[in-house]
PDB file of C-alpha atoms in Angstrom:
ATOM      1  CA  UNK A   1     -36.890-141.025 225.439  1.00  0.00           C
ATOM      2  CA  UNK A   2     -37.664-141.740 229.071  1.00  0.00           C
ATOM      3  CA  UNK A   3     -40.798-140.582 230.911  1.00  0.00           C
ATOM      4  CA  UNK A   4     -38.866-138.455 233.458  1.00  0.00           C
ATOM      5  CA  UNK A   5     -37.077-135.648 231.619  1.00  0.00           C
ATOM      6  CA  UNK A   6     -35.382-132.307 232.098  1.00  0.00           C
ATOM      7  CA  UNK A   7     -36.836-129.467 230.089  1.00  0.00           C
ATOM      8  CA  UNK A   8     -34.661-126.458 229.264  1.00  0.00           C
ATOM      9  CA  UNK A   9     -36.630-123.538 227.795  1.00  0.00           C
ATOM     10  CA  UNK A  10     -35.423-120.196 226.576  1.00  0.00           C
ATOM     11  CA  UNK A  11     -37.727-117.514 225.245  1.00  0.00           C
ATOM     12  CA  UNK A  12     -36.548-114.394 223.463  1.00  0.00           C
ATOM     13  CA  UNK A  13     -38.620-111.316 222.685  1.00  0.00           C
ATOM     14  CA  UNK A  14     -37.469-108.583 220.309  1.00  0.00           C
ATOM     15  CA  UNK A  15     -39.383-105.336 220.857  1.00  0.00           C
ATOM     16  CA  UNK A  16     -40.217-103.924 217.411  1.00  0.00           C
ATOM     17  CA  UNK A  17     -40.041-100.350 218.756  1.00  0.00           C
ATOM     18  CA  UNK A  18     -36.503-100.788 220.159  1.00  0.00           C
ATOM     19  CA  UNK A  19     -34.071 -99.792 217.405  1.00  0.00           C
ATOM     20  CA  UNK A  20     -31.070-101.080 219.364  1.00  0.00           C
ATOM     21  CA  UNK A  21     -31.997-104.694 218.541  1.00  0.00           C
ATOM     22  CA  UNK A  22     -31.816-105.718 222.202  1.00  0.00           C
ATOM     23  CA  UNK A  23     -33.742-108.824 223.158  1.00  0.00           C
ATOM     24  CA  UNK A  24     -35.381-109.704 226.447  1.00  0.00           C
ATOM     25  CA  UNK A  25     -34.899-113.348 227.320  1.00  0.00           C
ATOM     26  CA  UNK A  26     -36.129-115.757 229.966  1.00  0.00           C
ATOM     27  CA  UNK A  27     -34.600-119.180 230.669  1.00  0.00           C
ATOM     28  CA  UNK A  28     -35.783-122.011 232.866  1.00  0.00           C
ATOM     29  CA  UNK A  29     -34.822-125.623 233.530  1.00  0.00           C
ATOM     30  CA  UNK A  30     -37.428-127.872 235.138  1.00  0.00           C
ATOM     31  CA  UNK A  31     -38.315-131.515 235.483  1.00  0.00           C
ATOM     32  CA  UNK A  32     -41.211-132.764 233.374  1.00  0.00           C
ATOM     33  CA  UNK A  33     -43.081-135.882 232.344  1.00  0.00           C
ATOM     34  CA  UNK A  34     -42.701-136.846 228.667  1.00  0.00           C
ATOM     35  CA  UNK A  35     -45.043-138.957 226.540  1.00  0.00           C
ATOM     36  CA  UNK A  36     -45.240-139.767 222.842  1.00  0.00           C
ATOM     37  CA  UNK A  37     -48.718-140.741 221.656  1.00  0.00           C
ATOM     38  CA  UNK A  38     -49.639-141.201 218.009  1.00  0.00           C
ATOM     39  CA  UNK A  39     -46.593-139.278 216.773  1.00  0.00           C
ATOM     40  CA  UNK A  40     -47.303-136.309 219.058  1.00  0.00           C
ATOM     41  CA  UNK A  41     -44.977-135.291 221.895  1.00  0.00           C
ATOM     42  CA  UNK A  42     -46.403-134.280 225.297  1.00  0.00           C
ATOM     43  CA  UNK A  43     -44.673-132.520 228.214  1.00  0.00           C
ATOM     44  CA  UNK A  44     -46.391-132.053 231.585  1.00  0.00           C
ATOM     45  CA  UNK A  45     -44.860-129.880 234.304  1.00  0.00           C
ATOM     46  CA  UNK A  46     -45.686-127.495 237.123  1.00  0.00           C
ATOM     47  CA  UNK A  47     -44.578-123.869 237.125  1.00  0.00           C
ATOM     48  CA  UNK A  48     -44.257-121.942 240.388  1.00  0.00           C
ATOM     49  CA  UNK A  49     -45.672-118.424 240.223  1.00  0.00           C
ATOM     50  CA  UNK A  50     -43.095-115.855 241.295  1.00  0.00           C
ATOM     51  CA  UNK A  51     -43.859-114.356 244.697  1.00  0.00           C
ATOM     52  CA  UNK A  52     -46.539-116.959 245.569  1.00  0.00           C
ATOM     53  CA  UNK A  53     -46.930-120.624 246.407  1.00  0.00           C
ATOM     54  CA  UNK A  54     -49.352-121.038 243.497  1.00  0.00           C
ATOM     55  CA  UNK A  55     -48.478-123.531 240.776  1.00  0.00           C
ATOM     56  CA  UNK A  56     -49.531-123.532 237.160  1.00  0.00           C
ATOM     57  CA  UNK A  57     -50.166-126.871 235.471  1.00  0.00           C
ATOM     58  CA  UNK A  58     -48.594-126.808 232.005  1.00  0.00           C
ATOM     59  CA  UNK A  59     -49.097-129.137 229.064  1.00  0.00           C
ATOM     60  CA  UNK A  60     -47.070-128.739 225.888  1.00  0.00           C
ATOM     61  CA  UNK A  61     -48.140-130.814 222.890  1.00  0.00           C
ATOM     62  CA  UNK A  62     -46.148-130.670 219.658  1.00  0.00           C
ATOM     63  CA  UNK A  63     -45.096-132.191 216.372  1.00  0.00           C
ATOM     64  CA  UNK A  64     -43.162-130.702 213.441  1.00  0.00           C
ATOM     65  CA  UNK A  65     -46.050-128.420 212.379  1.00  0.00           C
ATOM     66  CA  UNK A  66     -48.025-127.512 215.500  1.00  0.00           C
ATOM     67  CA  UNK A  67     -47.223-126.664 219.124  1.00  0.00           C
ATOM     68  CA  UNK A  68     -49.886-126.096 221.794  1.00  0.00           C
ATOM     69  CA  UNK A  69     -49.313-124.704 225.292  1.00  0.00           C
ATOM     70  CA  UNK A  70     -52.058-125.078 227.889  1.00  0.00           C
ATOM     71  CA  UNK A  71     -51.771-123.341 231.270  1.00  0.00           C
ATOM     72  CA  UNK A  72     -54.158-123.994 234.164  1.00  0.00           C
ATOM     73  CA  UNK A  73     -54.169-122.279 237.554  1.00  0.00           C
ATOM     74  CA  UNK A  74     -54.005-118.585 238.444  1.00  0.00           C
ATOM     75  CA  UNK A  75     -53.318-118.035 234.728  1.00  0.00           C
ATOM     76  CA  UNK A  76     -55.408-119.881 232.143  1.00  0.00           C
ATOM     77  CA  UNK A  77     -54.543-120.008 228.478  1.00  0.00           C
ATOM     78  CA  UNK A  78     -54.469-122.279 225.446  1.00  0.00           C
ATOM     79  CA  UNK A  79     -51.909-120.944 222.957  1.00  0.00           C
ATOM     80  CA  UNK A  80     -51.625-122.501 219.513  1.00  0.00           C
ATOM     81  CA  UNK A  81     -48.493-122.135 217.383  1.00  0.00           C
ATOM     82  CA  UNK A  82     -49.471-123.327 213.895  1.00  0.00           C
ATOM     83  CA  UNK A  83     -46.921-122.785 211.114  1.00  0.00           C
ATOM     84  CA  UNK A  84     -48.108-120.179 208.614  1.00  0.00           C
ATOM     85  CA  UNK A  85     -51.237-119.286 210.580  1.00  0.00           C
ATOM     86  CA  UNK A  86     -52.289-116.644 213.079  1.00  0.00           C
ATOM     87  CA  UNK A  87     -54.235-117.775 216.152  1.00  0.00           C
ATOM     88  CA  UNK A  88     -56.015-115.656 218.758  1.00  0.00           C
ATOM     89  CA  UNK A  89     -56.462-116.682 222.384  1.00  0.00           C
ATOM     90  CA  UNK A  90     -57.539-115.162 225.676  1.00  0.00           C
ATOM     91  CA  UNK A  91     -54.742-115.116 228.251  1.00  0.00           C
ATOM     92  CA  UNK A  92     -56.663-115.041 231.540  1.00  0.00           C
ATOM     93  CA  UNK A  93     -54.775-113.600 234.535  1.00  0.00           C
ATOM     94  CA  UNK A  94     -55.902-112.563 238.033  1.00  0.00           C
ATOM     95  CA  UNK A  95     -55.620-108.956 236.782  1.00  0.00           C
ATOM     96  CA  UNK A  96     -57.828-109.402 233.724  1.00  0.00           C
ATOM     97  CA  UNK A  97     -57.881-110.938 230.274  1.00  0.00           C
ATOM     98  CA  UNK A  98     -55.446-110.158 227.464  1.00  0.00           C
ATOM     99  CA  UNK A  99     -56.164-111.009 223.844  1.00  0.00           C
ATOM    100  CA  UNK A 100     -53.025-112.607 222.381  1.00  0.00           C
ATOM    101  CA  UNK A 101     -52.347-113.121 218.678  1.00  0.00           C
ATOM    102  CA  UNK A 102     -49.673-115.643 217.670  1.00  0.00           C
ATOM    103  CA  UNK A 103     -48.443-115.741 214.063  1.00  0.00           C
ATOM    104  CA  UNK A 104     -46.114-118.731 213.778  1.00  0.00           C
ATOM    105  CA  UNK A 105     -43.317-118.414 211.254  1.00  0.00           C
ATOM    106  CA  UNK A 106     -41.381-121.631 211.904  1.00  0.00           C
ATOM    107  CA  UNK A 107     -41.441-124.779 214.017  1.00  0.00           C
ATOM    108  CA  UNK A 108     -38.434-127.062 213.852  1.00  0.00           C
ATOM    109  CA  UNK A 109     -38.225-130.335 215.791  1.00  0.00           C
ATOM    110  CA  UNK A 110     -34.943-132.249 215.905  1.00  0.00           C
ATOM    111  CA  UNK A 111     -35.311-135.734 217.435  1.00  0.00           C
ATOM    112  CA  UNK A 112     -32.341-137.797 218.537  1.00  0.00           C
ATOM    113  CA  UNK A 113     -32.191-140.905 220.723  1.00  0.00           C
ATOM    114  CA  UNK A 114     -31.760-139.060 224.046  1.00  0.00           C
ATOM    115  CA  UNK A 115     -32.629-135.505 223.082  1.00  0.00           C
ATOM    116  CA  UNK A 116     -35.391-133.516 221.417  1.00  0.00           C
ATOM    117  CA  UNK A 117     -34.796-129.916 220.407  1.00  0.00           C
ATOM    118  CA  UNK A 118     -37.642-127.582 219.416  1.00  0.00           C
ATOM    119  CA  UNK A 119     -37.354-124.095 217.894  1.00  0.00           C
ATOM    120  CA  UNK A 120     -40.422-121.870 217.381  1.00  0.00           C
ATOM    121  CA  UNK A 121     -40.295-118.408 215.779  1.00  0.00           C
ATOM    122  CA  UNK A 122     -43.417-116.241 215.897  1.00  0.00           C
ATOM    123  CA  UNK A 123     -44.885-112.750 215.958  1.00  0.00           C
ATOM    124  CA  UNK A 124     -46.810-111.667 219.058  1.00  0.00           C
ATOM    125  CA  UNK A 125     -49.818-109.333 219.055  1.00  0.00           C
ATOM    126  CA  UNK A 126     -51.519-107.990 222.175  1.00  0.00           C
ATOM    127  CA  UNK A 127     -55.050-106.628 221.756  1.00  0.00           C
ATOM    128  CA  UNK A 128     -54.577-106.534 217.938  1.00  0.00           C
ATOM    129  CA  UNK A 129     -51.316-104.523 218.173  1.00  0.00           C
ATOM    130  CA  UNK A 130     -48.105-106.162 216.951  1.00  0.00           C
ATOM    131  CA  UNK A 131     -45.852-106.145 220.004  1.00  0.00           C
ATOM    132  CA  UNK A 132     -42.755-108.167 219.183  1.00  0.00           C
ATOM    133  CA  UNK A 133     -40.961-110.909 217.311  1.00  0.00           C
ATOM    134  CA  UNK A 134     -40.286-113.891 219.558  1.00  0.00           C
ATOM    135  CA  UNK A 135     -38.656-117.292 219.672  1.00  0.00           C
ATOM    136  CA  UNK A 136     -38.832-120.256 222.004  1.00  0.00           C
ATOM    137  CA  UNK A 137     -36.134-122.904 222.183  1.00  0.00           C
ATOM    138  CA  UNK A 138     -36.716-126.113 224.137  1.00  0.00           C
ATOM    139  CA  UNK A 139     -34.304-128.957 224.841  1.00  0.00           C
ATOM    140  CA  UNK A 140     -35.645-132.179 226.326  1.00  0.00           C
ATOM    141  CA  UNK A 141     -33.405-134.948 227.658  1.00  0.00           C
ATOM    142  CA  UNK A 142     -33.550-137.813 230.198  1.00  0.00           C
ATOM    143  CA  UNK A 143     -33.625-136.634 233.808  1.00  0.00           C
ATOM    144  CA  UNK A 144     -30.122-137.985 234.456  1.00  0.00           C
ATOM    145  CA  UNK A 145     -28.978-134.960 232.415  1.00  0.00           C
ATOM    146  CA  UNK A 146     -27.384-136.886 229.605  1.00  0.00           C
ATOM    147  CA  UNK A 147     -27.626-134.730 226.531  1.00  0.00           C
ATOM    148  CA  UNK A 148     -28.902-131.544 228.222  1.00  0.00           C
ATOM    149  CA  UNK A 149     -27.753-128.455 226.370  1.00  0.00           C
ATOM    150  CA  UNK A 150     -28.076-125.138 228.141  1.00  0.00           C
ATOM    151  CA  UNK A 151     -29.124-122.454 225.670  1.00  0.00           C
ATOM    152  CA  UNK A 152     -26.949-119.349 225.424  1.00  0.00           C
TER     153      UNK A 152
END
């Protein structure tokens, strides 16, 4: 895999109180820097905050058992997705802190020569209340776009 990559991310959130089964989803495609060190994958990228010129610095570190997301800027957080475990973290925003609980059900990493696909399924708690069931799907490919798959 090259250093300069495209990162396609799609997150889905299923509200446990919504009996219709509707899901809220967010998709983004951005350029990122990719590194592999000691069997761990690293993605570094900036995220523009909607309605401002502020940028968040993001680092995603993962392998087939653990995924960590670190955000630095107007929002600060270190979220740990650890298969079979529940982790608590403070999600610090300009409007106050939120206690987030992440109970990771599954992490699947599929590595190919010019593509890495990551699927994470987890439960999300906010202030000790179970809020929703969620999933994140990431596709990583060389920046020339070869192998990029847009998630439906």
